[in-house]
mmCIF file of C-alpha atoms in Angstrom:
data_model
loop_
_atom_site.group_PDB
_atom_site.id
_atom_site.type_symbol
_atom_site.label_atom_id
_atom_site.label_comp_id
_atom_site.label_asym_id
_atom_site.label_seq_id
_atom_site.Cartn_x
_atom_site.Cartn_y
_atom_site.Cartn_z
ATOM 1 C CA MET A 1 52.709 -27.278 10.953
ATOM 2 C CA THR A 2 51.338 -25.708 7.767
ATOM 3 C CA SER A 3 49.527 -22.391 7.714
ATOM 4 C CA ASP A 4 46.342 -24.208 6.628
ATOM 5 C CA GLN A 5 46.549 -26.520 9.622
ATOM 6 C CA ALA A 6 47.199 -23.619 11.973
ATOM 7 C CA ASN A 7 44.157 -21.790 10.616
ATOM 8 C CA LEU A 8 41.890 -24.831 11.032
ATOM 9 C CA SER A 9 41.204 -24.500 14.738
ATOM 10 C CA GLY A 10 37.969 -24.422 16.691
ATOM 11 C CA ILE A 11 35.503 -27.309 16.678
ATOM 12 C CA LEU A 12 33.818 -29.281 13.891
ATOM 13 C CA SER A 13 30.564 -31.201 13.616
ATOM 14 C CA LEU A 14 30.284 -34.619 11.965
ATOM 15 C CA LYS A 15 28.910 -32.922 8.840
ATOM 16 C CA GLU A 16 31.887 -30.583 8.697
ATOM 17 C CA ILE A 17 34.368 -33.426 9.224
ATOM 18 C CA ALA A 18 32.767 -35.160 6.248
ATOM 19 C CA GLU A 19 33.190 -32.003 4.158
ATOM 20 C CA LEU A 20 36.851 -31.711 5.146
ATOM 21 C CA ALA A 21 37.555 -35.349 4.265
ATOM 22 C CA GLY A 22 35.410 -35.327 1.130
ATOM 23 C CA VAL A 23 33.259 -38.258 2.315
ATOM 24 C CA SER A 24 29.691 -38.800 3.466
ATOM 25 C CA ARG A 25 28.548 -38.273 7.029
ATOM 26 C CA PRO A 26 27.792 -42.018 7.520
ATOM 27 C CA THR A 27 31.425 -42.710 6.614
ATOM 28 C CA VAL A 28 32.572 -40.464 9.451
ATOM 29 C CA SER A 29 30.184 -42.247 11.817
ATOM 30 C CA ASN A 30 31.731 -45.557 10.767
ATOM 31 C CA TRP A 31 35.196 -44.207 11.520
ATOM 32 C CA ARG A 32 34.034 -43.261 15.016
ATOM 33 C CA ARG A 33 32.741 -46.777 15.683
ATOM 34 C CA ARG A 34 35.564 -48.749 14.115
ATOM 35 C CA LYS A 35 38.696 -46.645 14.678
ATOM 36 C CA VAL A 36 39.700 -46.724 18.333
ATOM 37 C CA ASP A 37 42.033 -43.760 17.861
ATOM 38 C CA PHE A 38 39.364 -41.477 16.389
ATOM 39 C CA PRO A 39 39.322 -38.218 18.402
ATOM 40 C CA ARG A 40 36.818 -38.006 21.228
ATOM 41 C CA PRO A 41 34.104 -35.304 21.280
ATOM 42 C CA THR A 42 34.774 -32.127 23.220
ATOM 43 C CA SER A 43 33.493 -32.037 26.783
ATOM 44 C CA SER A 44 31.138 -29.158 25.985
ATOM 45 C CA SER A 45 29.252 -31.018 23.226
ATOM 46 C CA SER A 46 26.180 -33.196 23.695
ATOM 47 C CA PRO A 47 25.899 -36.900 22.737
ATOM 48 C CA SER A 48 23.219 -36.074 20.171
ATOM 49 C CA LYS A 49 25.343 -33.363 18.504
ATOM 50 C CA PRO A 50 28.993 -34.246 19.092
ATOM 51 C CA LEU A 51 31.657 -31.670 18.279
ATOM 52 C CA PHE A 52 35.368 -32.349 17.781
ATOM 53 C CA ASP A 53 38.569 -30.365 18.091
ATOM 54 C CA ALA A 54 39.447 -29.271 14.550
ATOM 55 C CA THR A 55 43.205 -29.641 15.006
ATOM 56 C CA GLU A 56 42.841 -33.174 16.392
ATOM 57 C CA ILE A 57 40.607 -34.116 13.468
ATOM 58 C CA HIS A 58 43.071 -32.686 10.948
ATOM 59 C CA ASP A 59 45.965 -34.569 12.536
ATOM 60 C CA TRP A 60 44.004 -37.836 12.630
ATOM 61 C CA LEU A 61 42.943 -37.559 8.988
ATOM 62 C CA ARG A 62 46.509 -36.754 7.937
ATOM 63 C CA SER A 63 48.044 -39.608 9.924
ATOM 64 C CA ASN A 64 45.550 -42.035 8.371
ATOM 65 C CA GLU A 65 46.119 -40.593 4.879
ATOM 66 C CA LEU A 66 42.451 -39.631 4.600
ATOM 67 C CA LEU A 67 42.896 -35.998 3.565
ATOM 68 C CA PRO A 68 41.788 -35.738 -0.087
ATOM 69 C CA PRO A 69 43.618 -33.721 -2.759
ATOM 70 C CA GLY A 70 42.700 -30.062 -2.461
ATOM 71 C CA TRP A 71 41.543 -30.401 1.149
ATOM 72 C CA GLU A 72 42.962 -26.945 1.858
ATOM 73 C CA LYS A 73 40.063 -25.320 0.010
ATOM 74 C CA ASN A 74 37.541 -27.099 2.242
ATOM 75 C CA ALA A 75 39.636 -26.150 5.270
ATOM 76 C CA GLU A 76 39.398 -22.464 4.369
ATOM 77 C CA THR A 77 35.592 -22.659 4.368
ATOM 78 C CA LEU A 78 35.417 -24.800 7.504
ATOM 79 C CA SER A 79 37.736 -22.476 9.412
ATOM 80 C CA MET A 80 34.900 -19.949 9.688
ATOM 81 C CA SER A 81 32.231 -22.476 10.629
ATOM 82 C CA SER A 82 34.561 -23.975 13.255
ATOM 83 C CA ARG A 83 34.669 -20.559 14.941
ATOM 84 C CA ILE A 84 30.880 -20.333 14.771
ATOM 85 C CA ASN A 85 30.760 -23.662 16.596
ATOM 86 C CA LEU A 86 32.963 -22.197 19.325
ATOM 87 C CA LEU A 87 30.568 -19.294 19.822
ATOM 88 C CA ARG A 88 27.545 -21.588 19.886
ATOM 89 C CA ALA A 89 29.248 -24.020 22.284
ATOM 90 C CA ASP A 90 29.528 -21.158 24.783
ATOM 91 C CA GLY A 91 25.749 -20.714 24.634
ATOM 92 C CA LEU A 92 25.517 -17.799 22.215
ATOM 93 C CA ARG A 93 22.255 -17.596 20.273
ATOM 94 C CA PRO A 94 22.376 -17.830 16.454
ATOM 95 C CA MET A 95 21.507 -14.167 15.864
ATOM 96 C CA ASP A 96 24.146 -12.889 18.276
ATOM 97 C CA ALA A 97 26.731 -15.325 16.884
ATOM 98 C CA ALA A 98 26.008 -14.014 13.380
ATOM 99 C CA ILE A 99 26.328 -10.392 14.496
ATOM 100 C CA PHE A 100 29.706 -10.938 16.165
ATOM 101 C CA ALA A 101 31.147 -13.079 13.358
ATOM 102 C CA LEU A 102 30.028 -10.655 10.642
ATOM 103 C CA SER A 103 31.293 -7.698 12.664
ATOM 104 C CA THR A 104 34.769 -9.231 12.705
ATOM 105 C CA LEU A 105 34.608 -9.344 8.915
ATOM 106 C CA VAL A 106 33.484 -5.711 8.644
ATOM 107 C CA ALA A 107 36.239 -4.430 10.930
ATOM 108 C CA PRO A 108 38.843 -7.009 12.032
ATOM 109 C CA ALA A 109 40.593 -5.837 15.211
ATOM 110 C CA SER A 110 44.286 -5.174 14.689
ATOM 111 C CA GLU A 111 45.167 -6.337 18.197
ATOM 112 C CA PRO A 112 43.692 -8.719 20.814
ATOM 113 C CA ILE A 113 40.036 -7.891 21.364
ATOM 114 C CA SER A 114 40.462 -7.963 25.145
ATOM 115 C CA ASP A 115 42.584 -4.812 24.830
ATOM 116 C CA TYR A 116 40.664 -3.246 21.986
ATOM 117 C CA LYS A 117 36.981 -4.159 22.398
ATOM 118 C CA ILE A 118 35.576 -0.653 22.994
ATOM 119 C CA ALA A 119 37.443 0.907 20.064
ATOM 120 C CA TRP A 120 36.614 -2.088 17.867
ATOM 121 C CA GLU A 121 32.912 -1.942 18.730
ATOM 122 C CA GLU A 122 32.808 1.767 17.934
ATOM 123 C CA SER A 123 34.575 1.186 14.605
ATOM 124 C CA VAL A 124 31.863 -1.283 13.559
ATOM 125 C CA ALA A 125 29.118 1.059 14.812
ATOM 126 C CA ALA A 126 30.604 3.866 12.702
ATOM 127 C CA ARG A 127 30.314 1.668 9.606
ATOM 128 C CA LEU A 128 26.726 0.750 10.498
ATOM 129 C CA ARG A 129 25.745 4.427 10.308
ATOM 130 C CA GLU A 130 26.147 4.110 6.531
ATOM 131 C CA VAL A 131 23.222 1.676 6.214
ATOM 132 C CA ALA A 132 21.282 1.304 9.482
ATOM 133 C CA ASP A 133 18.971 3.478 11.587
ATOM 134 C CA GLU A 134 19.531 4.315 15.248
ATOM 135 C CA ALA A 135 17.349 1.488 16.601
ATOM 136 C CA THR A 136 19.342 -1.059 14.593
ATOM 137 C CA ARG A 137 22.644 0.373 15.797
ATOM 138 C CA GLN A 138 21.427 0.220 19.394
ATOM 139 C CA ALA A 139 20.558 -3.448 18.874
ATOM 140 C CA PHE A 140 24.116 -3.993 17.641
ATOM 141 C CA HIS A 141 25.584 -2.647 20.885
ATOM 142 C CA GLU A 142 23.190 -4.779 22.954
ATOM 143 C CA SER A 143 24.136 -7.876 20.986
ATOM 144 C CA ILE A 144 27.876 -7.260 21.335
ATOM 145 C CA ASN A 145 27.452 -6.764 25.082
ATOM 146 C CA THR A 146 25.642 -10.107 25.246
ATOM 147 C CA THR A 147 28.416 -11.785 23.275
ATOM 148 C CA LEU A 148 31.242 -10.341 25.344
ATOM 149 C CA SER A 149 29.552 -11.508 28.565
ATOM 150 C CA THR A 150 28.677 -14.974 27.220
ATOM 151 C CA VAL A 151 31.655 -16.195 25.195
ATOM 152 C CA SER A 152 35.071 -16.942 26.643
ATOM 153 C CA PRO A 153 37.891 -14.497 25.761
ATOM 154 C CA GLU A 154 39.788 -17.355 24.060
ATOM 155 C CA ASN A 155 36.903 -18.122 21.703
ATOM 156 C CA LEU A 156 36.297 -14.447 20.982
ATOM 157 C CA GLU A 157 39.941 -13.972 20.082
ATOM 158 C CA SER A 158 39.972 -17.145 17.944
ATOM 159 C CA THR A 159 37.110 -15.763 15.848
ATOM 160 C CA MET A 160 38.766 -12.365 15.548
ATOM 161 C CA GLN A 161 42.135 -13.897 14.721
ATOM 162 C CA HIS A 162 40.588 -15.850 11.874
ATOM 163 C CA ALA A 163 38.986 -12.685 10.474
ATOM 164 C CA ARG A 164 42.383 -10.945 10.564
ATOM 165 C CA SER A 165 43.908 -13.783 8.536
ATOM 166 C CA LEU A 166 41.418 -13.525 5.663
ATOM 167 C CA SER A 167 42.267 -11.909 2.354
ATOM 168 C CA PRO A 168 39.735 -9.435 0.893
ATOM 169 C CA ASP A 169 38.678 -12.089 -1.628
ATOM 170 C CA SER A 170 37.955 -14.563 1.183
ATOM 171 C CA ILE A 171 35.748 -12.244 3.238
ATOM 172 C CA LEU A 172 32.717 -12.631 0.935
ATOM 173 C CA ASN A 173 32.973 -16.399 1.167
ATOM 174 C CA ALA A 174 33.265 -16.141 4.950
ATOM 175 C CA GLU A 175 30.048 -14.100 5.085
ATOM 176 C CA HIS A 176 28.278 -16.827 3.115
ATOM 177 C CA VAL A 177 29.638 -19.481 5.498
ATOM 178 C CA VAL A 178 28.391 -17.578 8.565
ATOM 179 C CA ILE A 179 24.852 -17.278 7.202
ATOM 180 C CA ASP A 180 24.707 -20.844 5.953
ATOM 181 C CA ALA A 181 26.089 -22.261 9.211
ATOM 182 C CA LEU A 182 23.602 -20.402 11.402
ATOM 183 C CA PHE A 183 20.502 -20.110 9.204
ATOM 184 C CA GLY A 184 20.929 -22.493 6.272
ATOM 185 C CA ASP A 185 19.471 -25.590 7.954
ATOM 186 C CA ALA A 186 17.412 -23.893 10.632
ATOM 187 C CA GLY A 187 14.950 -22.073 8.371
ATOM 188 C CA ARG A 188 11.684 -20.985 9.952
ATOM 189 C CA SER A 189 11.566 -23.582 12.714
ATOM 190 C CA ASN A 190 14.408 -22.306 14.908
ATOM 191 C CA VAL A 191 15.142 -18.691 14.069
ATOM 192 C CA GLY A 192 12.050 -17.309 12.375
ATOM 193 C CA HIS A 193 11.743 -16.711 8.658
ATOM 194 C CA PHE A 194 15.460 -16.340 8.016
ATOM 195 C CA THR A 195 17.112 -18.270 5.200
ATOM 196 C CA SER A 196 20.434 -18.488 3.402
ATOM 197 C CA GLU A 197 20.960 -17.977 -0.311
ATOM 198 C CA ASP A 198 21.281 -21.745 -0.735
ATOM 199 C CA SER A 199 17.706 -22.383 0.431
ATOM 200 C CA VAL A 200 15.106 -23.507 -2.101
ATOM 201 C CA CYS A 201 12.947 -20.508 -1.272
ATOM 202 C CA ALA A 202 15.802 -18.098 -2.002
ATOM 203 C CA ARG A 203 16.411 -19.763 -5.372
ATOM 204 C CA VAL A 204 12.701 -19.503 -6.251
ATOM 205 C CA PHE A 205 12.709 -15.774 -5.466
ATOM 206 C CA ARG A 206 15.862 -15.350 -7.527
ATOM 207 C CA GLU A 207 14.286 -16.963 -10.576
ATOM 208 C CA ALA A 208 11.029 -15.052 -10.202
ATOM 209 C CA THR A 209 12.819 -11.723 -9.782
ATOM 210 C CA SER A 210 15.052 -12.345 -12.794
ATOM 211 C CA ASN A 211 12.046 -13.246 -14.955
ATOM 212 C CA VAL A 212 10.149 -10.111 -13.918
ATOM 213 C CA VAL A 213 13.131 -7.789 -14.443
ATOM 214 C CA HIS A 214 14.392 -9.315 -17.679
ATOM 215 C CA SER A 215 10.922 -9.360 -19.225
ATOM 216 C CA LYS A 216 10.812 -5.591 -18.544
ATOM 217 C CA GLN A 217 7.626 -5.937 -16.541
ATOM 218 C CA VAL A 218 9.111 -3.570 -13.965
ATOM 219 C CA ALA A 219 10.839 -0.241 -14.490
ATOM 220 C CA SER A 220 11.794 2.693 -12.327
ATOM 221 C CA ARG A 221 10.146 6.058 -12.624
ATOM 222 C CA ASP A 222 13.001 7.463 -14.721
ATOM 223 C CA GLY A 223 12.761 4.603 -17.226
ATOM 224 C CA LYS A 224 15.761 2.604 -16.026
ATOM 225 C CA PRO A 225 15.288 -1.169 -15.612
ATOM 226 C CA LEU A 226 15.193 -1.153 -11.813
ATOM 227 C CA GLY A 227 15.671 1.485 -9.120
ATOM 228 C CA ARG A 228 14.364 1.150 -5.566
ATOM 229 C CA VAL A 229 13.755 -2.368 -4.223
ATOM 230 C CA LEU A 230 11.872 -2.869 -0.959
ATOM 231 C CA ASP A 231 11.359 -5.803 1.381
ATOM 232 C CA PRO A 232 8.816 -4.818 4.064
ATOM 233 C CA MET A 233 9.717 -7.851 6.224
ATOM 234 C CA CYS A 234 13.320 -8.384 5.249
ATOM 235 C CA GLY A 235 14.695 -10.369 8.207
ATOM 236 C CA ILE A 236 18.431 -10.881 7.667
ATOM 237 C CA GLY A 237 18.184 -9.451 4.147
ATOM 238 C CA THR A 238 18.833 -12.552 2.041
ATOM 239 C CA THR A 239 16.285 -11.819 -0.694
ATOM 240 C CA LEU A 240 17.146 -8.112 -0.930
ATOM 241 C CA LEU A 241 20.893 -8.697 -1.087
ATOM 242 C CA GLN A 242 20.351 -11.345 -3.744
ATOM 243 C CA VAL A 243 18.407 -8.854 -5.892
ATOM 244 C CA ALA A 244 21.127 -6.238 -5.396
ATOM 245 C CA HIS A 245 23.777 -8.722 -6.530
ATOM 246 C CA ASP A 246 21.868 -9.877 -9.610
ATOM 247 C CA HIS A 247 20.531 -6.502 -10.790
ATOM 248 C CA ALA A 248 23.082 -3.898 -9.723
ATOM 249 C CA PRO A 249 23.046 -0.981 -9.484
ATOM 250 C CA VAL A 250 19.902 -0.818 -7.358
ATOM 251 C CA SER A 251 19.033 0.808 -4.060
ATOM 252 C CA ILE A 252 17.617 -1.678 -1.560
ATOM 253 C CA VAL A 253 15.478 -0.803 1.447
ATOM 254 C CA GLY A 254 14.605 -3.263 4.196
ATOM 255 C CA PHE A 255 12.185 -3.003 7.106
ATOM 256 C CA ASP A 256 11.588 -5.422 9.950
ATOM 257 C CA ILE A 257 10.374 -5.388 13.544
ATOM 258 C CA ASP A 258 13.388 -7.456 14.693
ATOM 259 C CA PRO A 259 16.321 -5.037 15.141
ATOM 260 C CA ARG A 260 18.935 -7.780 15.597
ATOM 261 C CA ALA A 261 17.936 -9.357 12.296
ATOM 262 C CA LEU A 262 18.441 -5.937 10.728
ATOM 263 C CA VAL A 263 21.921 -5.750 12.254
ATOM 264 C CA VAL A 264 22.789 -8.959 10.400
ATOM 265 C CA ALA A 265 21.317 -7.576 7.166
ATOM 266 C CA SER A 266 23.237 -4.306 7.590
ATOM 267 C CA LEU A 267 26.563 -6.023 8.233
ATOM 268 C CA ARG A 268 26.060 -8.235 5.172
ATOM 269 C CA ALA A 269 25.386 -5.158 3.036
ATOM 270 C CA LEU A 270 28.588 -3.506 4.301
ATOM 271 C CA ILE A 271 30.649 -6.595 3.513
ATOM 272 C CA ARG A 272 29.225 -6.702 -0.014
ATOM 273 C CA GLY A 273 29.438 -2.964 -0.643
ATOM 274 C CA THR A 274 25.701 -2.786 -1.369
ATOM 275 C CA ASN A 275 23.728 0.455 -1.534
ATOM 276 C CA ALA A 276 21.268 -0.300 1.262
ATOM 277 C CA THR A 277 19.128 1.201 4.013
ATOM 278 C CA PHE A 278 17.693 -0.850 6.882
ATOM 279 C CA SER A 279 15.232 0.456 9.466
ATOM 280 C CA VAL A 280 13.131 -0.892 12.307
ATOM 281 C CA LEU A 281 9.554 -0.453 11.080
ATOM 282 C CA ASP A 282 6.290 -2.374 11.272
ATOM 283 C CA SER A 283 5.136 -2.356 7.654
ATOM 284 C CA LEU A 284 1.639 -3.421 8.690
ATOM 285 C CA SER A 285 1.312 -0.193 10.715
ATOM 286 C CA HIS A 286 3.177 2.324 8.532
ATOM 287 C CA SER A 287 3.698 3.041 4.829
ATOM 288 C CA SER A 288 6.899 4.192 3.151
ATOM 289 C CA GLU A 289 8.055 5.530 -0.204
ATOM 290 C CA PRO A 290 6.934 3.543 -3.274
ATOM 291 C CA ALA A 291 9.347 1.006 -4.766
ATOM 292 C CA ASP A 292 9.844 -0.310 -8.277
ATOM 293 C CA LEU A 293 10.053 -3.856 -6.949
ATOM 294 C CA VAL A 294 8.739 -5.270 -3.674
ATOM 295 C CA VAL A 295 9.840 -8.719 -2.514
ATOM 296 C CA CYS A 296 8.416 -10.347 0.578
ATOM 297 C CA GLU A 297 8.846 -13.755 2.184
ATOM 298 C CA PRO A 298 6.900 -13.185 5.419
ATOM 299 C CA PRO A 299 6.594 -15.575 8.355
ATOM 300 C CA PHE A 300 3.427 -17.646 8.060
ATOM 301 C CA GLY A 301 0.552 -17.744 10.538
ATOM 302 C CA MET A 302 0.765 -14.142 11.736
ATOM 303 C CA ARG A 303 -2.328 -12.332 12.996
ATOM 304 C CA LEU A 304 -2.922 -8.613 12.942
ATOM 305 C CA SER A 305 -2.567 -6.833 16.247
ATOM 306 C CA ARG A 306 -5.020 -4.249 17.512
ATOM 307 C CA GLU A 307 -2.473 -1.528 16.709
ATOM 308 C CA GLN A 308 -2.095 -2.715 13.096
ATOM 309 C CA ARG A 309 -5.790 -2.905 12.214
ATOM 310 C CA PRO A 310 -6.568 0.829 11.721
ATOM 311 C CA HIS A 311 -3.700 1.268 9.246
ATOM 312 C CA MET A 312 -4.599 -1.875 7.323
ATOM 313 C CA GLU A 313 -8.294 -0.935 7.148
ATOM 314 C CA ASN A 314 -7.227 2.337 5.505
ATOM 315 C CA ILE A 315 -5.010 0.450 3.039
ATOM 316 C CA PHE A 316 -7.815 -1.930 2.095
ATOM 317 C CA ALA A 317 -10.191 0.981 1.540
ATOM 318 C CA GLN A 318 -7.768 3.122 -0.468
ATOM 319 C CA VAL A 319 -5.867 0.496 -2.455
ATOM 320 C CA LEU A 320 -8.353 -2.335 -2.896
ATOM 321 C CA ASN A 321 -11.623 -0.415 -2.527
ATOM 322 C CA LEU A 322 -12.713 -2.675 0.323
ATOM 323 C CA PRO A 323 -14.060 -0.360 3.050
ATOM 324 C CA HIS A 324 -15.017 -3.181 5.424
ATOM 325 C CA PRO A 325 -12.541 -6.022 4.834
ATOM 326 C CA ARG A 326 -12.679 -9.349 6.660
ATOM 327 C CA ILE A 327 -9.120 -9.403 7.959
ATOM 328 C CA ARG A 328 -8.534 -12.572 9.959
ATOM 329 C CA THR A 329 -4.878 -13.309 9.290
ATOM 330 C CA ALA A 330 -1.948 -11.218 8.134
ATOM 331 C CA ASP A 331 -1.792 -12.946 4.720
ATOM 332 C CA THR A 332 -4.332 -10.563 3.178
ATOM 333 C CA ALA A 333 -2.728 -7.586 4.896
ATOM 334 C CA ILE A 334 0.697 -8.504 3.519
ATOM 335 C CA ILE A 335 -0.661 -8.745 -0.032
ATOM 336 C CA ALA A 336 -2.374 -5.356 0.301
ATOM 337 C CA THR A 337 0.735 -3.810 1.879
ATOM 338 C CA CYS A 338 2.969 -4.941 -0.975
ATOM 339 C CA ILE A 339 0.615 -3.502 -3.586
ATOM 340 C CA ASN A 340 0.370 -0.245 -1.636
ATOM 341 C CA GLN A 341 4.181 0.105 -1.672
ATOM 342 C CA LEU A 342 4.492 -0.158 -5.473
ATOM 343 C CA SER A 343 5.360 2.657 -7.826
ATOM 344 C CA GLN A 344 3.145 3.163 -10.865
ATOM 345 C CA SER A 345 4.860 0.516 -13.010
ATOM 346 C CA GLY A 346 6.127 -1.637 -10.152
ATOM 347 C CA ARG A 347 5.747 -5.318 -9.368
ATOM 348 C CA ALA A 348 5.601 -7.246 -6.106
ATOM 349 C CA ILE A 349 6.704 -10.840 -5.527
ATOM 350 C CA VAL A 350 5.129 -12.307 -2.395
ATOM 351 C CA LEU A 351 5.167 -15.797 -0.868
ATOM 352 C CA THR A 352 2.048 -16.950 1.012
ATOM 353 C CA PRO A 353 0.349 -20.178 2.088
ATOM 354 C CA LEU A 354 -2.297 -21.496 -0.308
ATOM 355 C CA ALA A 355 -5.225 -20.364 1.861
ATOM 356 C CA PRO A 356 -5.751 -16.990 0.107
ATOM 357 C CA LEU A 357 -6.245 -18.870 -3.182
ATOM 358 C CA PHE A 358 -9.224 -21.000 -2.193
ATOM 359 C CA GLN A 359 -10.651 -20.409 1.276
ATOM 360 C CA PRO A 360 -14.093 -18.717 1.286
ATOM 361 C CA SER A 361 -12.981 -16.085 3.797
ATOM 362 C CA TYR A 362 -10.584 -14.700 1.163
ATOM 363 C CA ALA A 363 -13.167 -14.614 -1.670
ATOM 364 C CA GLU A 364 -13.754 -10.864 -1.447
ATOM 365 C CA LEU A 365 -10.022 -10.180 -1.669
ATOM 366 C CA ARG A 366 -9.601 -12.469 -4.688
ATOM 367 C CA GLN A 367 -12.496 -10.860 -6.525
ATOM 368 C CA GLN A 368 -11.192 -7.364 -5.932
ATOM 369 C CA LEU A 369 -7.623 -8.216 -6.938
ATOM 370 C CA VAL A 370 -8.904 -9.575 -10.254
ATOM 371 C CA ALA A 371 -11.234 -6.619 -10.773
ATOM 372 C CA LEU A 372 -8.369 -4.189 -10.250
ATOM 373 C CA ASN A 373 -6.079 -6.179 -12.580
ATOM 374 C CA ALA A 374 -3.606 -6.392 -9.697
ATOM 375 C CA VAL A 375 -2.620 -10.025 -10.290
ATOM 376 C CA ASP A 376 0.045 -10.686 -12.888
ATOM 377 C CA THR A 377 0.866 -14.322 -12.102
ATOM 378 C CA ILE A 378 0.290 -16.865 -9.344
ATOM 379 C CA ILE A 379 2.579 -19.889 -9.100
ATOM 380 C CA GLN A 380 1.636 -22.775 -6.839
ATOM 381 C CA LEU A 381 4.741 -24.328 -5.305
ATOM 382 C CA PRO A 382 4.827 -27.960 -4.189
ATOM 383 C CA SER A 383 4.691 -29.148 -0.606
ATOM 384 C CA LYS A 384 7.884 -29.910 1.359
ATOM 385 C CA MET A 385 9.728 -27.241 -0.577
ATOM 386 C CA LEU A 386 10.632 -25.082 2.408
ATOM 387 C CA THR A 387 13.044 -26.063 5.152
ATOM 388 C CA SER A 388 10.728 -26.404 8.108
ATOM 389 C CA THR A 389 7.191 -26.671 6.817
ATOM 390 C CA SER A 390 5.652 -29.247 4.537
ATOM 391 C CA ILE A 391 2.702 -27.107 3.437
ATOM 392 C CA PRO A 392 2.415 -26.046 -0.217
ATOM 393 C CA THR A 393 2.815 -22.354 -0.907
ATOM 394 C CA ALA A 394 2.027 -19.802 -3.602
ATOM 395 C CA LEU A 395 4.175 -17.129 -5.198
ATOM 396 C CA TRP A 396 2.173 -14.056 -6.163
ATOM 397 C CA ILE A 397 3.441 -11.592 -8.778
ATOM 398 C CA LEU A 398 1.358 -8.453 -8.338
ATOM 399 C CA ARG A 399 1.138 -5.143 -10.164
ATOM 400 C CA ALA A 400 0.245 -1.655 -8.932
#
């Protein structure tokens, strides 16, 4: 048995089998129908989403001479996603699966987790103090407790064992695999507004940010190209971490009301060695320090709560000179919040539905934004561009 085969354990989906064999998914479905010796799905999988033992699949492909040249590279990537499938098969939710898998990459246990779980958990928590606030760290402990009580010891150890086997160069790729496996296809529909770096939306933000920075439209207060970058609704941190990668060195700051999402963002920052700070904060109720660049891909369809309205009324009066705004949805509040968080020469890049561009209820906001010269650019994006909604959207580039 080769080391690559030994490392490819866990369970694989039809899509992942296709990736391993270098074929299309329909080809794998044809093998299932026509090859009587094709491995049977695991007992824990459903008929609509069958899962297969990774070792059995590898052996079947090898015996039928269906492993393509260079299959080992695909196997290295699939080894991480096969462990994710194990966690999910035991009923673990995507966010908790991401937290455990990423934690194993931050601090792989040097011995079986059953004997080491308290010390291991504390070692990860110690690292989280570098980037996360107390509420986020508490959410980490709650998530790990959920995982340890939900997932079988064998599947926990399989995930940890794989993390121990990774070289430092492979850990970054493993982080990408975790995020793509759990959030890449789900998008907004299943786990909120969380996306992977391979999503269309993430690529749009990347292009827009690069254009703004490289055209020198944004500069920090000390004259450097870019300093503090803020995402007031950062989720799992994809957009912020992308900016940090493309425009280092920068200091990124992320807020969100979902502490477990912030745990994921914090762990990703630790894996990448990014200068980051993540805190549980409702940006529609509280302001923070100004930033040179604000990026925001908020969830759509939010409404302001009673607790958020007083703060936002003050923001509209002070920033947009609208003492009695007609605030019906959070879209207008998010635009005002992003402008309020900008430093003197800063820019904000915000994704919204098209409604603020044409609906009569937003007319007062549009007029005031133009009067204040707060709009740099508006880009209408086509429909069906995002993972889970077909509505067209708009990308706003705003100035302080």
